[in-house]
PDB file of N, CA and C in Angstrom:
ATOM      1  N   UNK W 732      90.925  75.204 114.836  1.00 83.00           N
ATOM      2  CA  UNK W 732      89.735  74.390 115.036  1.00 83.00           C
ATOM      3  C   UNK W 732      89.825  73.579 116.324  1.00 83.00           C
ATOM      4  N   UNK W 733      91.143  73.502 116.608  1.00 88.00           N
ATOM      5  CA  UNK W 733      91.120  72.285 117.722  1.00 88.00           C
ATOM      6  C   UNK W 733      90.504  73.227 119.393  1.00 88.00           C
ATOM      7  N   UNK W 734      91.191  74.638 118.742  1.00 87.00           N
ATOM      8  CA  UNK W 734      90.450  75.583 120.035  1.00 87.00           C
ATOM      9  C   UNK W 734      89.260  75.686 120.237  1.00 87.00           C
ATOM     10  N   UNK W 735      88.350  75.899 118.911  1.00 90.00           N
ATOM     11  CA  UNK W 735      87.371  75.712 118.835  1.00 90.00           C
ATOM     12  C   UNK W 735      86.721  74.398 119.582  1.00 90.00           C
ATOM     13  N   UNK W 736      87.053  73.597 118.799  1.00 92.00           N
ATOM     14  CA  UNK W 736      86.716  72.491 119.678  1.00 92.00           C
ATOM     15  C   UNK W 736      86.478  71.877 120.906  1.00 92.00           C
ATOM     16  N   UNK W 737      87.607  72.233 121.417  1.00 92.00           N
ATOM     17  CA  UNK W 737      87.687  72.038 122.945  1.00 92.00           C
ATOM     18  C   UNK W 737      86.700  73.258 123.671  1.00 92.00           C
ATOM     19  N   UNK W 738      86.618  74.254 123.572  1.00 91.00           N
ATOM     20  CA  UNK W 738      85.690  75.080 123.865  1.00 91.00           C
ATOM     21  C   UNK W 738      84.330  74.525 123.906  1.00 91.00           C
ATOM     22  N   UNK W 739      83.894  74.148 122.787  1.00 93.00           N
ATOM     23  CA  UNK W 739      82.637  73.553 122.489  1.00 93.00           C
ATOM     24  C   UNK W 739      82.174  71.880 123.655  1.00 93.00           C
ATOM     25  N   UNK W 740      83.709  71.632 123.266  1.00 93.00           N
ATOM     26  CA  UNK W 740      83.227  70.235 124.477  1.00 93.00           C
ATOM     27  C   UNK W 740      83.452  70.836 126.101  1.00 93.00           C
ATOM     28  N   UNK W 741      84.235  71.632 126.358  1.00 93.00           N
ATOM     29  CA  UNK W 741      83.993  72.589 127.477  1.00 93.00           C
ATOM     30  C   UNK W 741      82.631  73.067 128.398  1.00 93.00           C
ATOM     31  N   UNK W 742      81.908  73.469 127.007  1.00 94.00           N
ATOM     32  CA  UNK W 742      80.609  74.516 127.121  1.00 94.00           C
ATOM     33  C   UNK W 742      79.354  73.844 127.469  1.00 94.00           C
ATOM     34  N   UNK W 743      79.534  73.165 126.299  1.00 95.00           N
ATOM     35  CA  UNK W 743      78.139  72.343 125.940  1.00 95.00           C
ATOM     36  C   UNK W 743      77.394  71.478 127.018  1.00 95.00           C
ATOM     37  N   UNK W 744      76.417  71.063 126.822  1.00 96.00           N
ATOM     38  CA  UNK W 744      75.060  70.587 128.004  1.00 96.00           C
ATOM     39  C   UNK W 744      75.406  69.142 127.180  1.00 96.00           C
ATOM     40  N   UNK W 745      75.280  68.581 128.460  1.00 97.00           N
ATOM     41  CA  UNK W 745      76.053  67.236 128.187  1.00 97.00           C
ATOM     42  C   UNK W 745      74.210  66.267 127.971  1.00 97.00           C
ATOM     43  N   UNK W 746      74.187  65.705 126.794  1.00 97.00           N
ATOM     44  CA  UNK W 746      72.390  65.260 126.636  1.00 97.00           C
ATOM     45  C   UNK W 746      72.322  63.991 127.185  1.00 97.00           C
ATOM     46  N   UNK W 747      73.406  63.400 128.063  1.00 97.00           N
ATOM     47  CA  UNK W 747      72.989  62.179 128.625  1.00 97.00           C
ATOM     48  C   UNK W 747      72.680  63.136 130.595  1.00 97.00           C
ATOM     49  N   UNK W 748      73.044  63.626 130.409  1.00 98.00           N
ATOM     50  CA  UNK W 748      72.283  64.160 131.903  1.00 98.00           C
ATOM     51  C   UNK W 748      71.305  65.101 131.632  1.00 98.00           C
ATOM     52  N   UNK W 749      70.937  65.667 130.372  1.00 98.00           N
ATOM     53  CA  UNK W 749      69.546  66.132 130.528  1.00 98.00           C
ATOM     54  C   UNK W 749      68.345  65.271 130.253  1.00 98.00           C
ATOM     55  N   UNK W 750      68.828  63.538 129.471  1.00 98.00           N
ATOM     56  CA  UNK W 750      67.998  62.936 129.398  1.00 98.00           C
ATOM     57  C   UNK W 750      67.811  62.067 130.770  1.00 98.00           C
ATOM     58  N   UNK W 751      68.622  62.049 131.667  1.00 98.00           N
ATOM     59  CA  UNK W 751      67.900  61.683 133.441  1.00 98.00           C
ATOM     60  C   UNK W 751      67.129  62.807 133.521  1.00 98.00           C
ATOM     61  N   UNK W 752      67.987  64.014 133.410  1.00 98.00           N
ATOM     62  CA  UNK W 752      67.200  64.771 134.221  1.00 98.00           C
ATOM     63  C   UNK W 752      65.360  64.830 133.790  1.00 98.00           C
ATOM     64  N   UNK W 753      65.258  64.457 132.504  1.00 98.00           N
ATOM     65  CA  UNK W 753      64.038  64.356 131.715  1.00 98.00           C
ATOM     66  C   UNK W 753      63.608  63.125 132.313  1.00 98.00           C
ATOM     67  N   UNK W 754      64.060  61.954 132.224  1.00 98.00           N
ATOM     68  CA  UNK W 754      63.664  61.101 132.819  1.00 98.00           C
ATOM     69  C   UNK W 754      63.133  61.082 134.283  1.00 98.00           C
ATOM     70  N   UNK W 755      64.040  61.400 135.167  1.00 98.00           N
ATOM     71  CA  UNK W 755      63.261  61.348 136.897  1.00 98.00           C
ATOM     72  C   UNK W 755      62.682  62.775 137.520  1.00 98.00           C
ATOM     73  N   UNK W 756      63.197  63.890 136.504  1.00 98.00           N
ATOM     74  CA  UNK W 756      62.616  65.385 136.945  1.00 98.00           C
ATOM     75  C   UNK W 756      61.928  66.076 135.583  1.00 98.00           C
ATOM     76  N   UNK W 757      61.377  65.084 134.991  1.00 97.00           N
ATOM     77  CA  UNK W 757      60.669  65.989 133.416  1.00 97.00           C
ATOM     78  C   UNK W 757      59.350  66.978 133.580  1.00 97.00           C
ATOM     79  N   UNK W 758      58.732  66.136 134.365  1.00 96.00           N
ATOM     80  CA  UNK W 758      57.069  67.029 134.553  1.00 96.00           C
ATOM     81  C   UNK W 758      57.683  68.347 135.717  1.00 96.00           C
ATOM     82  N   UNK W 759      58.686  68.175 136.031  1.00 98.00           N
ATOM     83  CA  UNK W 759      59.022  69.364 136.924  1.00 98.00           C
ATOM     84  C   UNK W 759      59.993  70.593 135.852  1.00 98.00           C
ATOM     85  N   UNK W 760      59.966  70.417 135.008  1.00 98.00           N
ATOM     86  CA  UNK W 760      60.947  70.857 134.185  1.00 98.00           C
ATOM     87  C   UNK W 760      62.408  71.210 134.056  1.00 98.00           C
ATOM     88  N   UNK W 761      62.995  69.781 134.897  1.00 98.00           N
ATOM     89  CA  UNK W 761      64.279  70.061 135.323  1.00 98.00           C
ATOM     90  C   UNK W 761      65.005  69.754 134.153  1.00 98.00           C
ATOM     91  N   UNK W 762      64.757  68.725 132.861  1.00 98.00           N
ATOM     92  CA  UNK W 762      65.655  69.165 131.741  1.00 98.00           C
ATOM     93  C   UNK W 762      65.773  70.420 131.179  1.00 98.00           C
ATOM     94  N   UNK W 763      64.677  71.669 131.219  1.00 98.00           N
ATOM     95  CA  UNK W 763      64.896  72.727 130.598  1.00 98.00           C
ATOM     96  C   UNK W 763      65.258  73.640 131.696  1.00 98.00           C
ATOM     97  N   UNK W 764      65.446  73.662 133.072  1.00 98.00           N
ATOM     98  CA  UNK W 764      66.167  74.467 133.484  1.00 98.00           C
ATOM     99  C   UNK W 764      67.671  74.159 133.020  1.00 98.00           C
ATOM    100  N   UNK W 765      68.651  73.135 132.853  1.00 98.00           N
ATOM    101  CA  UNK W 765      69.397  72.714 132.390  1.00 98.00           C
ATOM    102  C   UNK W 765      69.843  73.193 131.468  1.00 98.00           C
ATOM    103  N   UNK W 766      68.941  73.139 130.426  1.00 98.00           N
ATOM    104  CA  UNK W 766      68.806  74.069 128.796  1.00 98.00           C
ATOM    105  C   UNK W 766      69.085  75.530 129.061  1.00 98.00           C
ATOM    106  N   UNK W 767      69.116  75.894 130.416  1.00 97.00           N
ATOM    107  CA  UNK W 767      68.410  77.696 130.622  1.00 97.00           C
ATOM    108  C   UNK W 767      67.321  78.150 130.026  1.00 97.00           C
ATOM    109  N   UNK W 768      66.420  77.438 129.538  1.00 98.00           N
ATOM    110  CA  UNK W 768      64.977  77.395 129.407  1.00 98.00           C
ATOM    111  C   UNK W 768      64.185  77.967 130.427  1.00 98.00           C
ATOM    112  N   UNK W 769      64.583  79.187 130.834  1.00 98.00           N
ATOM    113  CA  UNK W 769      63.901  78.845 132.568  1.00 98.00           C
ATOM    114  C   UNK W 769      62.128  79.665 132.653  1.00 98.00           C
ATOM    115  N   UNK W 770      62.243  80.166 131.588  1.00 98.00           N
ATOM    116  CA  UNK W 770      60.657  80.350 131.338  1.00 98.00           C
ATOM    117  C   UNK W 770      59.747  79.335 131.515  1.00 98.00           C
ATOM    118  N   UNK W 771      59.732  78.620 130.496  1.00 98.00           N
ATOM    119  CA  UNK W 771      59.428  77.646 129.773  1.00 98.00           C
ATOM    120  C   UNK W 771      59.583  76.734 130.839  1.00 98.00           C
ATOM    121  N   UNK W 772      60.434  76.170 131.589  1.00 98.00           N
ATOM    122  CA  UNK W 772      60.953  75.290 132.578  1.00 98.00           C
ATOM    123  C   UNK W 772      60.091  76.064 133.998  1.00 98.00           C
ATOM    124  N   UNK W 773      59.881  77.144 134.377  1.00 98.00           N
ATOM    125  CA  UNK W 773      58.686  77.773 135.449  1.00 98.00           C
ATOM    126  C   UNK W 773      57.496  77.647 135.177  1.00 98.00           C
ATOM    127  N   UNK W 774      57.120  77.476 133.710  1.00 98.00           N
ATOM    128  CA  UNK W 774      55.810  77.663 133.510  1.00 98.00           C
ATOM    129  C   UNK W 774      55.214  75.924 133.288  1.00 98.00           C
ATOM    130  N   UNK W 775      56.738  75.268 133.021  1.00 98.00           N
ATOM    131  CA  UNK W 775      56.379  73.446 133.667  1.00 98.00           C
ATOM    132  C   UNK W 775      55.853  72.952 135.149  1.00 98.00           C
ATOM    133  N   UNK W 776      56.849  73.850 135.580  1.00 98.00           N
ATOM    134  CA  UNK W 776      56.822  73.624 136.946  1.00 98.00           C
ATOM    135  C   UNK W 776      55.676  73.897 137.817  1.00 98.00           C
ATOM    136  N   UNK W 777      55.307  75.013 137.330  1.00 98.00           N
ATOM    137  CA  UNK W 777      54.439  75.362 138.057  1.00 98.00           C
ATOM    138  C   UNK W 777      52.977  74.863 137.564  1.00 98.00           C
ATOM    139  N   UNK W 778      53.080  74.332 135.903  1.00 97.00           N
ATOM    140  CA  UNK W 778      51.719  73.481 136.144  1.00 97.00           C
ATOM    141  C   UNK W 778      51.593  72.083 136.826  1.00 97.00           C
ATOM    142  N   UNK W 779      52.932  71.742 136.805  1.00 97.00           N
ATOM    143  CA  UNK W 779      52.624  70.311 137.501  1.00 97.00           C
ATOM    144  C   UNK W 779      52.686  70.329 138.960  1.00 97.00           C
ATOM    145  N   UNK W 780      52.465  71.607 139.827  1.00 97.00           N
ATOM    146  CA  UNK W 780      53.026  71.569 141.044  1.00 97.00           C
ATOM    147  C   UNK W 780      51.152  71.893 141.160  1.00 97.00           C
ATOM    148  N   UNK W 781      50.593  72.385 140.269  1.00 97.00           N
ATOM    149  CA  UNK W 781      49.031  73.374 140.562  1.00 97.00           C
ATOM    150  C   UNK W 781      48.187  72.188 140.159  1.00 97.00           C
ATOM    151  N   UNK W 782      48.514  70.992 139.291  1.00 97.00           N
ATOM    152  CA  UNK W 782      47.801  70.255 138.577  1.00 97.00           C
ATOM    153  C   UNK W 782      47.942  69.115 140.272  1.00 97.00           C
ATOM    154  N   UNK W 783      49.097  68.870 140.706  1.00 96.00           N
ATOM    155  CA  UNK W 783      49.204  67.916 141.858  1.00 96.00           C
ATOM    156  C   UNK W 783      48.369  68.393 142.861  1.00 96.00           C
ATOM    157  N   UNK W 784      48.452  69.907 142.771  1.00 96.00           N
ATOM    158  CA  UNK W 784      47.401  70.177 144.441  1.00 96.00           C
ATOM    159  C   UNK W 784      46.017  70.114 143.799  1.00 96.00           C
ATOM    160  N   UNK W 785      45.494  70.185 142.562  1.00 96.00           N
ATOM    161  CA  UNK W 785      44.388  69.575 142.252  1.00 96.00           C
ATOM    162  C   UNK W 785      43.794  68.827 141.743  1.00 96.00           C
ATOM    163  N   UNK W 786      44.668  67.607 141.625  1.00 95.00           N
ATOM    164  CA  UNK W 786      44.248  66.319 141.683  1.00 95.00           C
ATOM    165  C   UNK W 786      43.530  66.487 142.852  1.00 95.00           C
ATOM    166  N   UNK W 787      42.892  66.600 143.822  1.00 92.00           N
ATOM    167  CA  UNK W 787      42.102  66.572 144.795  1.00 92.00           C
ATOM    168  C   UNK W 787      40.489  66.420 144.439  1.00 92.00           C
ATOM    169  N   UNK W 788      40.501  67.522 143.354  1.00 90.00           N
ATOM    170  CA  UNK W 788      39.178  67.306 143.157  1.00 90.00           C
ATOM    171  C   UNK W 788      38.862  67.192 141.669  1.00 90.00           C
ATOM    172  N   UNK W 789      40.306  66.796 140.975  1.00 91.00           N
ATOM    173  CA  UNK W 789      40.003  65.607 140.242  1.00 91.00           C
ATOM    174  C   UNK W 789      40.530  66.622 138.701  1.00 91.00           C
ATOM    175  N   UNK W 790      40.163  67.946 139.124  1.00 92.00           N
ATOM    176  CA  UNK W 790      41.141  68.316 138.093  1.00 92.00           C
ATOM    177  C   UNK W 790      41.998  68.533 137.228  1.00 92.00           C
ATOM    178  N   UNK W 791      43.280  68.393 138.357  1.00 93.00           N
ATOM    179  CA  UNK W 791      44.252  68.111 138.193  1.00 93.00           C
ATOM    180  C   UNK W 791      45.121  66.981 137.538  1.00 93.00           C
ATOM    181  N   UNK W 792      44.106  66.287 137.272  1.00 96.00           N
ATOM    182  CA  UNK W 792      44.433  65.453 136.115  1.00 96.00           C
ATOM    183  C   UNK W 792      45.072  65.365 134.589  1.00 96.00           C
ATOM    184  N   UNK W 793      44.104  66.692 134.334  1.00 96.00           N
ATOM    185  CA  UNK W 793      44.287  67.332 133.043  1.00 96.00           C
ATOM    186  C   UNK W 793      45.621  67.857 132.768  1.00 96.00           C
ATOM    187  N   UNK W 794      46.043  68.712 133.601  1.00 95.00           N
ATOM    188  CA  UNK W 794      47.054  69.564 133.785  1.00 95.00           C
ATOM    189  C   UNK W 794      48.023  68.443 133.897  1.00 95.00           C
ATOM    190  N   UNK W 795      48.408  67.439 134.628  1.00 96.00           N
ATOM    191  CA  UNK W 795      49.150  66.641 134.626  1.00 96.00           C
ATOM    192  C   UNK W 795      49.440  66.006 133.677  1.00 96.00           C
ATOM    193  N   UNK W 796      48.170  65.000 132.644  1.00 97.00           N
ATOM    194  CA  UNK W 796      48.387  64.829 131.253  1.00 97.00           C
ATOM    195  C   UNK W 796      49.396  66.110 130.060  1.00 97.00           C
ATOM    196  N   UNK W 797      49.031  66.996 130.349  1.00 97.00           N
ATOM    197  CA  UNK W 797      49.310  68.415 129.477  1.00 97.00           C
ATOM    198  C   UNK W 797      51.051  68.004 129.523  1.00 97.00           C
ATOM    199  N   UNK W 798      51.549  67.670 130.915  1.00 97.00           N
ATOM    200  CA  UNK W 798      52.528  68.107 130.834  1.00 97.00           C
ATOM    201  C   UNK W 798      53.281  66.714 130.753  1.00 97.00           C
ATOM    202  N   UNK W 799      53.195  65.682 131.028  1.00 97.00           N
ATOM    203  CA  UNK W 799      53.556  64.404 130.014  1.00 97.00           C
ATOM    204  C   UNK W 799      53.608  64.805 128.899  1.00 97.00           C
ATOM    205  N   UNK W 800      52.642  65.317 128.320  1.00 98.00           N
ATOM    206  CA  UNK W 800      52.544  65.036 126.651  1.00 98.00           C
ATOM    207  C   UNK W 800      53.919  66.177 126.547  1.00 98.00           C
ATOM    208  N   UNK W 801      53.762  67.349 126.876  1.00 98.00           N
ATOM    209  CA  UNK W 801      55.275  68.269 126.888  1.00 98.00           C
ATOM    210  C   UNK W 801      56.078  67.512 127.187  1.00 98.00           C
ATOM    211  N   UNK W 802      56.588  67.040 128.453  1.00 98.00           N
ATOM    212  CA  UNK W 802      57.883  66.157 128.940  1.00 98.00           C
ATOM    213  C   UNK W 802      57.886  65.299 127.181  1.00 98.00           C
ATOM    214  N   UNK W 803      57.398  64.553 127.049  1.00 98.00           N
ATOM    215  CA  UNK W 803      57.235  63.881 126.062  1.00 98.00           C
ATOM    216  C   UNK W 803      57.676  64.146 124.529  1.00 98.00           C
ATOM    217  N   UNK W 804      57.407  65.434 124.035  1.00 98.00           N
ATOM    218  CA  UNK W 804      57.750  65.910 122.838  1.00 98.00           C
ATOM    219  C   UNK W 804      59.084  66.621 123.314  1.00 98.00           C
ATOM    220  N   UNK W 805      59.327  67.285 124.378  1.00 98.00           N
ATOM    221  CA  UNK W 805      60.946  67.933 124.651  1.00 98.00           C
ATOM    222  C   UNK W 805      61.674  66.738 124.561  1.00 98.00           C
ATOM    223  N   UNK W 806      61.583  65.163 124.889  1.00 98.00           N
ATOM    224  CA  UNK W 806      62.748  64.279 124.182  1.00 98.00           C
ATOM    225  C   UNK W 806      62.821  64.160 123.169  1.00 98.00           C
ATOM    226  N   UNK W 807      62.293  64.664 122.294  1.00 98.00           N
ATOM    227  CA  UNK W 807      62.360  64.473 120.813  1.00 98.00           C
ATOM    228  C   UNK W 807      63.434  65.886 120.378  1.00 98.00           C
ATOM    229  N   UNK W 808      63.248  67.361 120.998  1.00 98.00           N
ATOM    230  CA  UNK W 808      63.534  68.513 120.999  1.00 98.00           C
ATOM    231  C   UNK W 808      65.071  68.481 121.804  1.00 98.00           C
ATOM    232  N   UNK W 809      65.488  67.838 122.582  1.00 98.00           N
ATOM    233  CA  UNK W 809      66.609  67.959 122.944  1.00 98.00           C
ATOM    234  C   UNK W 809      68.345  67.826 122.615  1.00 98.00           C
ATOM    235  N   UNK W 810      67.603  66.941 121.633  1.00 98.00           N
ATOM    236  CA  UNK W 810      69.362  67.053 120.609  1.00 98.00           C
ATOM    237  C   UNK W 810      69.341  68.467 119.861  1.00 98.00           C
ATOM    238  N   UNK W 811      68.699  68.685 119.324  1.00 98.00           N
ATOM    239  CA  UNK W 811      67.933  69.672 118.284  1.00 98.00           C
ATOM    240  C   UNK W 811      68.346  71.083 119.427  1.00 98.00           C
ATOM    241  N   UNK W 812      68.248  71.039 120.432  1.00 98.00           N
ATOM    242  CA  UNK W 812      68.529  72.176 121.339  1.00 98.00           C
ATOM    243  C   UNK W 812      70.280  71.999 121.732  1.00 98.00           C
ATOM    244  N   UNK W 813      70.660  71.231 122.206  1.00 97.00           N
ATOM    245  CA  UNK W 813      72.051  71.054 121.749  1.00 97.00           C
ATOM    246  C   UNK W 813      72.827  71.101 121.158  1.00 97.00           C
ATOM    247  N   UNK W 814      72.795  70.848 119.717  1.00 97.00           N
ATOM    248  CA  UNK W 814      72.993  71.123 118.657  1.00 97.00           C
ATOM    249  C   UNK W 814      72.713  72.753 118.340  1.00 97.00           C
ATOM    250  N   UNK W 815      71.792  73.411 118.349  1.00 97.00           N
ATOM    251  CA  UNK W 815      71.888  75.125 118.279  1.00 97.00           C
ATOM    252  C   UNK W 815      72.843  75.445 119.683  1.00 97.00           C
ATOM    253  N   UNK W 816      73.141  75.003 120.877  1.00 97.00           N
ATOM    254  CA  UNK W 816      73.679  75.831 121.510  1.00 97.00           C
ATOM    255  C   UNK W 816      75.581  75.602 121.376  1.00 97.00           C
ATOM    256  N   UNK W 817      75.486  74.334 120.480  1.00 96.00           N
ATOM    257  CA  UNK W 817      76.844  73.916 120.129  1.00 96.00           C
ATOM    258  C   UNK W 817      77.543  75.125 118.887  1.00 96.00           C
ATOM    259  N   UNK W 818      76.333  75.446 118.211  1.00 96.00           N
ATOM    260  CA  UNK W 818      76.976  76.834 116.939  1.00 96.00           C
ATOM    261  C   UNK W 818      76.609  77.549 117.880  1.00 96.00           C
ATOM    262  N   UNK W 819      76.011  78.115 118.821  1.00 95.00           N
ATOM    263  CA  UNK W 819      76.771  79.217 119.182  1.00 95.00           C
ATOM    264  C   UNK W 819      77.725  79.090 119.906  1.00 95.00           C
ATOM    265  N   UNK W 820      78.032  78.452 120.484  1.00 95.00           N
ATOM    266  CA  UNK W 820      79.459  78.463 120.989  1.00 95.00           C
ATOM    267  C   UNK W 820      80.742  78.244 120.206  1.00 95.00           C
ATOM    268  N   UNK W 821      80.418  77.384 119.159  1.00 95.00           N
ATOM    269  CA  UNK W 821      81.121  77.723 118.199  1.00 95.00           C
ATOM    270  C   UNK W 821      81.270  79.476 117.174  1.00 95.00           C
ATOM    271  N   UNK W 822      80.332  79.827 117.101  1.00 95.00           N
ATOM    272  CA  UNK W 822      80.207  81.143 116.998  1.00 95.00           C
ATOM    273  C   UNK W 822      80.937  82.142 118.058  1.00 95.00           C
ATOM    274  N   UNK W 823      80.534  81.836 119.096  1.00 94.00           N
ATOM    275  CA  UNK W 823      81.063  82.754 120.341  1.00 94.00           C
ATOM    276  C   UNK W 823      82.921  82.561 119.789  1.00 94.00           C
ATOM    277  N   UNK W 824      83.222  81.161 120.001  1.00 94.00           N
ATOM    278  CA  UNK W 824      84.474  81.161 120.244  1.00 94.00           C
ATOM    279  C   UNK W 824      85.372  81.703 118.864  1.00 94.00           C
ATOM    280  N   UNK W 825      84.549  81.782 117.735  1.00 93.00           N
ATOM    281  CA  UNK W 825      85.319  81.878 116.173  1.00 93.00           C
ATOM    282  C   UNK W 825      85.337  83.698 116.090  1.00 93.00           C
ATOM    283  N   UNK W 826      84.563  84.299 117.319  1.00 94.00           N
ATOM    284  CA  UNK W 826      84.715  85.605 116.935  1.00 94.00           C
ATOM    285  C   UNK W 826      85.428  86.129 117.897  1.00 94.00           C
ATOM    286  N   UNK W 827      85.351  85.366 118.958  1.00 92.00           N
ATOM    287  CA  UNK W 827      86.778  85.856 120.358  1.00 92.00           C
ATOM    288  C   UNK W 827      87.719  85.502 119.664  1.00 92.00           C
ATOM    289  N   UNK W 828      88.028  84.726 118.880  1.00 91.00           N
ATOM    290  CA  UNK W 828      89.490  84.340 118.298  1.00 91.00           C
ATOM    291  C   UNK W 828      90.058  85.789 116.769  1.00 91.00           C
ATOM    292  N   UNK W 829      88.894  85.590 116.880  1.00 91.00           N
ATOM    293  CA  UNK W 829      88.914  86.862 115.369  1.00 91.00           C
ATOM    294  C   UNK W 829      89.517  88.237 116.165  1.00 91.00           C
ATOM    295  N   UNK W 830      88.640  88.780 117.007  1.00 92.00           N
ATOM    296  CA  UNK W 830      88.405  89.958 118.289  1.00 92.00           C
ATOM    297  C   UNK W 830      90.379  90.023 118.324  1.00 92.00           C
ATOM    298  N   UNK W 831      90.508  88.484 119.272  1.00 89.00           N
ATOM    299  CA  UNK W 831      91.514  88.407 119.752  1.00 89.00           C
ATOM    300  C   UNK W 831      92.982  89.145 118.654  1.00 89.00           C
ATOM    301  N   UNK W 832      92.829  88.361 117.396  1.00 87.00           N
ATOM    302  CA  UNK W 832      93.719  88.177 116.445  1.00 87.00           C
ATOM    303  C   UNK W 832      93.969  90.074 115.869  1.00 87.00           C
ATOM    304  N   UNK W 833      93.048  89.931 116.120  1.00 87.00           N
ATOM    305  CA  UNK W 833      92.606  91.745 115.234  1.00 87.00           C
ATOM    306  C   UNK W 833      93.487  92.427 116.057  1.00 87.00           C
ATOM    307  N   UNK W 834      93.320  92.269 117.746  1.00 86.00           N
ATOM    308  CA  UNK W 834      93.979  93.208 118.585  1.00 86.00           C
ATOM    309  C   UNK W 834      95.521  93.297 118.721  1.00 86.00           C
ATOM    310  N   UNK W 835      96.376  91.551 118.232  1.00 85.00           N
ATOM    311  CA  UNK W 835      97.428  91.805 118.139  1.00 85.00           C
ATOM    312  C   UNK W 835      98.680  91.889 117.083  1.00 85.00           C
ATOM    313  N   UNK W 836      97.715  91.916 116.179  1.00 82.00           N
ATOM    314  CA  UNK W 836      97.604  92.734 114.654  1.00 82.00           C
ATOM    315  C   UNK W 836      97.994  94.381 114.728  1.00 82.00           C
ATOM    316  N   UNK W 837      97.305  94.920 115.368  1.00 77.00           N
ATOM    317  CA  UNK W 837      96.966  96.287 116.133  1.00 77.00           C
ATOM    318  C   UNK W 837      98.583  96.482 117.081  1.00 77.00           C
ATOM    319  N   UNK W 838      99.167  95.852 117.064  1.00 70.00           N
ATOM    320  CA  UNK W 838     100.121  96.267 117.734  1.00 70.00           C
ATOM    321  C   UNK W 838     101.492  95.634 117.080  1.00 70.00           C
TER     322      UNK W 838
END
């Protein structure tokens, strides 16, 4: 377990720098590139980059709200995403150890 462990604190997305990054880069979707979200984190980006060039004619307003209210509910979603990528790495590492064990068993 302790291998396990250390692996996991190794791996893992550390949630006090995705909550800056949410904080001073959220409407850009720089906490979920972080996440490897990067869909989801392009399709932020790129509304708040389309919503800024049209704020001009007043549009762009909307689009900008849209994505507050997102920035907004992903702090609620971000432990919750940490937490799943912590079992799999715990997963990852409990079956490399298994993998591992099997092979020198095998010999």
């Amino acid at each position: 377990m302790l291998l396990v462990n250390s692996e996991v604190e190794k791996k893992k997305r550390n949630l006090v720098v995705a909550y800056l990054l949410w904080f001073f880069l959220g409407g850009f979707g720089a906490h979920r590139f972080y996440f490897k979200k990067t869909g989801s984190a392009l399709a932020m980006l790129a509304l708040t980059v389309g919503s800024i060039v049209l704020t001009v004619v007043l549009i762009g307003f909307l689009g900008l709200f849209v994505t507050g209210i997102w920035a907004l509910v992903d702090a609620f979603l971000m432990p919750g995403w940490q937490q799943r990528e912590v079992e799999a790495i715990e997963r990852e590492t409990i079956e490399s150890l298994k993998t591992r064990s099997e092979r020198q068993a095998a010999f």
